[in-house]
Each structure stands twice: as C-alpha cells, then as structure tokens.
CSV table of C-alpha atoms in Angstrom, one decimal:
chain,number,residue,atom,x,y,z
A,1156,MET,CA,-8.1,20.9,99.1
A,1157,ARG,CA,-7.4,18.2,96.6
A,1158,PRO,CA,-9.8,17.1,94.0
A,1159,ARG,CA,-11.1,13.6,94.6
A,1160,SER,CA,-10.1,10.9,92.2
A,1161,SER,CA,-11.3,7.4,91.9
A,1162,GLY,CA,-8.0,6.2,93.2
A,1163,ARG,CA,-6.7,4.9,89.8
A,1164,ALA,CA,-4.4,6.9,87.6
A,1165,LYS,CA,-5.4,7.0,84.0
A,1166,ASP,CA,-3.0,5.4,81.6
A,1167,PHE,CA,-2.6,7.4,78.4
A,1168,ARG,CA,-0.2,5.0,76.7
A,1169,PRO,CA,-1.6,3.8,73.3
A,1170,VAL,CA,-2.4,0.1,73.3
A,1171,PRO,CA,-1.5,-1.6,70.1
A,1172,ASN,CA,-4.6,-2.8,68.5
A,1173,ILE,CA,-4.7,-5.7,66.0
A,1174,VAL,CA,-6.6,-3.6,63.5
A,1175,THR,CA,-3.8,-1.1,63.3
A,1176,LEU,CA,-1.2,-3.8,62.8
A,1177,LEU,CA,-3.3,-5.7,60.2
A,1178,PRO,CA,-2.2,-3.7,57.1
A,1179,PHE,CA,1.5,-4.3,58.0
A,1180,ILE,CA,0.9,-8.0,58.5
A,1181,VAL,CA,-0.9,-8.3,55.1
A,1182,LEU,CA,1.9,-6.3,53.4
A,1183,ILE,CA,4.6,-8.6,54.8
A,1184,GLY,CA,2.6,-11.7,53.9
A,1185,ALA,CA,2.1,-10.5,50.3
A,1186,MET,CA,5.9,-9.7,49.9
A,1187,PHE,CA,6.7,-13.2,51.2
A,1188,LEU,CA,4.3,-14.8,48.7
A,1189,MET,CA,5.6,-12.8,45.8
A,1190,THR,CA,9.3,-13.6,46.5
A,1191,ARG,CA,8.4,-17.2,47.0
A,1192,SER,CA,6.6,-17.5,43.6
A,1193,ALA,CA,9.5,-15.6,41.9
A,1194,LYS,CA,12.0,-18.1,43.4
A,1195,LYS,CA,9.9,-21.0,42.2
A,1196,LYS,CA,9.8,-19.6,38.7
A,1197,GLN,CA,13.6,-19.0,38.7
A,1198,GLN,CA,14.2,-22.6,39.9
A,1199,ALA,CA,11.9,-24.0,37.2
A,1200,ALA,CA,13.7,-22.0,34.5
A,1201,GLN,CA,17.1,-23.1,35.8
A,1202,GLN,CA,16.0,-26.7,35.8
A,1203,MET,CA,14.6,-26.4,32.3
A,1204,ARG,CA,18.0,-24.9,31.1
A,1205,GLU,CA,19.9,-27.7,32.8
A,1206,GLU,CA,17.8,-30.4,31.1
A,1207,MET,CA,18.5,-28.9,27.6
A,1208,GLN,CA,20.1,-31.4,25.2
A,1209,ALA,CA,21.6,-31.2,21.7
A,1210,GLY,CA,18.9,-31.4,19.0
A,1211,THR,CA,16.2,-29.7,21.2
A,1212,GLY,CA,14.2,-26.8,19.8
A,1213,VAL,CA,14.3,-23.6,21.9
A,1214,ARG,CA,13.0,-20.1,21.9
A,1215,THR,CA,15.3,-17.3,23.1
A,1216,ILE,CA,14.1,-14.5,25.3
A,1217,GLY,CA,14.3,-12.3,22.2
A,1218,GLY,CA,11.7,-14.6,20.4
A,1219,MET,CA,14.1,-16.4,18.0
A,1220,TYR,CA,13.6,-20.1,17.4
A,1221,ALA,CA,16.7,-22.2,17.1
A,1222,THR,CA,18.0,-25.8,17.5
A,1223,VAL,CA,20.5,-26.6,20.3
A,1224,LYS,CA,23.8,-27.9,18.8
A,1225,GLU,CA,26.1,-27.9,21.9
A,1226,VAL,CA,25.5,-27.3,25.6
A,1227,HIS,CA,28.4,-25.9,27.7
A,1228,GLU,CA,28.6,-24.7,31.3
A,1229,ASP,CA,27.3,-21.2,30.8
A,1230,THR,CA,26.7,-21.0,27.1
A,1231,VAL,CA,24.8,-22.8,24.4
A,1232,LEU,CA,25.6,-23.1,20.7
A,1233,LEU,CA,22.4,-22.6,18.7
A,1234,GLU,CA,21.7,-23.2,15.0
A,1235,VAL,CA,19.5,-20.3,14.1
A,1236,ALA,CA,19.3,-21.1,10.4
A,1237,PRO,CA,20.7,-24.0,8.3
A,1238,GLY,CA,24.5,-23.6,8.6
A,1239,VAL,CA,24.3,-20.5,10.8
A,1240,HIS,CA,25.5,-21.0,14.4
A,1241,ALA,CA,25.5,-18.5,17.3
A,1242,ILE,CA,26.6,-18.7,20.9
A,1243,TYR,CA,24.1,-17.6,23.5
A,1244,ALA,CA,24.2,-17.5,27.3
A,1245,LYS,CA,22.1,-20.1,28.9
A,1246,ASN,CA,20.1,-17.4,30.6
A,1247,ALA,CA,19.0,-16.2,27.1
A,1248,ILE,CA,17.0,-19.3,26.6
A,1249,GLY,CA,13.3,-18.5,27.3
A,1250,ALA,CA,11.8,-21.9,26.7
A,1251,VAL,CA,12.7,-25.4,25.7
A,1252,LEU,CA,10.0,-26.5,23.2
A,1253,ALA,CA,8.6,-30.0,22.6
A,1254,ASP,CA,9.5,-31.5,19.2
A,1255,GLU,CA,6.0,-31.3,17.9
A,1256,GLU,CA,5.5,-27.7,18.9
A,1257,TYR,CA,9.0,-26.7,17.5
A,1258,ASN,CA,8.3,-28.4,14.2
A,1259,ARG,CA,4.8,-26.9,14.0
A,1260,ILE,CA,6.3,-23.4,14.5
A,1261,LEU,CA,9.1,-23.9,11.9
A,1262,ASP,CA,6.7,-25.4,9.3
A,1263,GLY,CA,4.2,-22.6,9.9
A,1264,ALA,CA,1.3,-24.9,10.4
A,1265,GLU,CA,-1.3,-23.8,12.9
A,1266,ALA,CA,-2.6,-26.4,15.3
A,1267,GLY,CA,-6.2,-26.4,16.6
A,1268,HIS,CA,-7.6,-23.8,14.2
A,1269,GLY,CA,-9.6,-26.1,11.9
A,1270,ASP,CA,-12.8,-23.9,11.6
A,1271,ALA,CA,-11.1,-20.5,12.2
A,1272,PRO,CA,-11.3,-18.1,9.2
A,1273,VAL,CA,-8.1,-17.7,7.2
A,1274,VAL,CA,-6.7,-14.2,7.1
A,1275,PRO,CA,-4.9,-13.5,3.8
A,1276,ASP,CA,-1.4,-12.1,3.8
A,1277,ASP,CA,-2.2,-9.6,1.1
A,1278,ALA,CA,-4.9,-7.1,0.4
A,1279,SER,CA,-6.9,-9.4,-1.9
A,1280,SER,CA,-9.8,-9.6,0.6
A,1281,LEU,CA,-10.2,-5.8,0.5
A,1282,THR,CA,-11.0,-5.6,-3.2
A,1283,GLY,CA,-14.2,-7.7,-2.9
A,1284,ASP,CA,-13.1,-10.3,-5.5
A,1285,ALA,CA,-10.2,-12.7,-5.2
A,1286,ALA,CA,-7.4,-11.9,-7.5
A,1287,THR,CA,-6.3,-15.0,-9.4
A,1288,GLU,CA,-2.9,-13.7,-10.4
A,1289,THR,CA,-0.1,-12.7,-8.1
A,1290,GLY,CA,2.9,-10.5,-8.3
A,1291,ASP,CA,3.3,-7.8,-11.0
A,1292,LYS,CA,0.6,-9.5,-13.2
A,1293,ALA,CA,-2.1,-9.0,-10.5
A,1294,ALA,CA,-5.3,-7.2,-11.5
A,1295,LYS,CA,-5.1,-3.5,-11.0
A,1296,ILE,CA,-7.7,-1.7,-9.1
A,1297,GLU,CA,-9.4,1.2,-10.9
A,1298,LEU,CA,-9.3,4.3,-8.7
A,1299,GLY,CA,-11.5,6.4,-10.9
A,1300,LYS,CA,-8.8,8.5,-12.4
A,1301,ALA,CA,-7.8,7.6,-15.9
A,1302,GLU,CA,-4.2,8.2,-16.9
A,1303,THR,CA,-3.7,9.7,-20.4
A,1304,PRO,CA,-0.4,9.4,-22.0
A,1305,ALA,CA,1.3,12.7,-22.9
A,1306,ALA,CA,2.0,11.5,-26.5
A,1307,ASP,CA,-1.8,11.1,-27.3
A,1308,GLU,CA,-2.6,14.6,-26.2
A,1309,PRO,CA,-2.4,17.2,-29.0
A,1310,ALA,CA,-0.1,20.0,-28.1
A,1311,ASP,CA,-1.5,22.7,-30.4
A,1312,GLU,CA,-5.1,22.8,-29.2
A,1313,PRO,CA,-5.7,25.9,-27.1
A,1314,ALA,CA,-9.3,24.8,-26.3
A,1315,ASP,CA,-8.0,22.2,-23.8
A,1316,ASP,CA,-6.0,24.9,-22.0
A,1317,ALA,CA,-9.0,27.2,-21.9
A,1318,ALA,CA,-11.2,24.4,-20.6
A,1319,ALA,CA,-8.6,23.6,-17.9
A,1320,GLU,CA,-8.4,27.2,-16.6
A,1321,PRO,CA,-12.0,27.5,-15.5
A,1322,ASP,CA,-11.6,24.3,-13.4
A,1323,ALA,CA,-8.5,25.8,-11.7
A,1324,GLU,CA,-10.4,29.1,-11.1
A,1325,ASP,CA,-13.4,27.1,-9.7
A,1326,ALA,CA,-11.0,25.3,-7.4
A,1327,LYS,CA,-9.5,28.6,-6.2
A,1328,ASP,CA,-13.0,30.1,-5.7
A,1329,THR,CA,-14.1,27.0,-3.7
A,1330,ALA,CA,-10.9,27.2,-1.5
A,1331,LYS,CA,-11.5,30.9,-0.9
A,1332,ALA,CA,-15.1,30.3,0.1
A,1333,ASP,CA,-14.1,27.5,2.4
A,1334,ALA,CA,-11.5,29.8,4.0
A,1335,ASP,CA,-14.1,32.6,4.5
A,1336,ALA,CA,-16.5,30.1,6.0
A,1337,ALA,CA,-13.8,28.9,8.5
A,1338,LYS,CA,-13.1,32.5,9.5
A,1339,ASP,CA,-16.8,33.2,10.0
A,1340,ASP,CA,-17.1,30.1,12.2
A,1341,LYS,CA,-14.1,31.1,14.2
A,1342,LYS,CA,-15.5,34.6,14.8
A,1343,ALA,CA,-18.8,33.1,15.8
A,1344,GLY,CA,-17.0,30.8,18.3
A,1345,ASP,CA,-14.9,33.7,19.7
A,1346,ASP,CA,-18.1,35.9,20.1
A,1347,ALA,CA,-19.8,33.1,22.0
A,1348,LYS,CA,-17.0,33.0,24.5
C-alpha cells in the first residue's frame, strides 16, 4: 500500500526573496554612487587645472603656495619664491586660488577673525606679564635658583664644604627611605595577589 498524498509534489527549491537580495542591491548602488562622485571630483579638478593661467596663485598638493608663470601641456612653471622657479606636473596642483585669498595667505592677514583672541608666537603669555623687550634683551624669568659665580666663592673656607655634606647625606637618606617604601609597597601588592 502506498501512502496517500494530496496529489501535489512538494517543491523544495529555494525561492529568491527580495529581502535576501536587498543587501546586494544596496551594496551595488553604494558602489555606483561612490564611483560617480569620484569621477565628478576628478573632472572638476581637471577642469580647474585646464583653466589655470599665468599669474594665478595656486596651492600644490604638498601645501606650497606659488604663482603660475607658464602653463604647458603636462607641466606648470611655478614661482615658489621671488626669483625661484620650479617645474611641477599639472596633477600636483591641488587648488587654484582666487587673487584675494592668495594675497591674504601670502601677506599673513587673517580674514573674518575680528573678535577672535590673538595667540602670541612666543611664550610671553605664559609669564603672566607681557615682556616689552624682545630677543636677547628680553626679561629673564626667575626660576628660584640663584646662580653664584665661582670667582665670588672663597676657596679656603671648609665650613661651606661641611655644610654641603649634610645636605648630600640627607638627600641620600631620603632616597633610601623612598626606595624602602617602594619595596614595601611592592611586597604588599604581591601579598594581596
């Protein structure tokens, strides 16, 4: 005797579901959008390099600012300093700058920072008072340790040497006490483990 069936054979083939295909569709779409935006950026950079003219201020991909002197097919002659010329590949030009921006960068003037605090180039703000002199004549900061010239110190007074020895002994005793305390702490830590 044969077991009775409902007359239909069961199909065990997996049916592709849209949910299982969704991650692949999203991944392909993201890759398409990324390559499209990268192509747009490359085209904009190429157009910017093609529109470059002599006298234009540029920034190289290395961050150097220069003025364009000559434009050739694949290269550009840049004046990086007065009288100093260098040949660069066109692909090395990172940005063509507007005249106002290029002049502002070269002059060192900051635009749009009218109320911003000024940060000094030296350490004068750390001393608490503004030093009025600059260079070697600037006011010295007292560090609490007075220097005594060797010529002012009398050489034949043994009392100074005797006074210096106890300080050295005190320092040795303090160092020994600190070392003993560190050993005790380490032992206590090892015992706790």
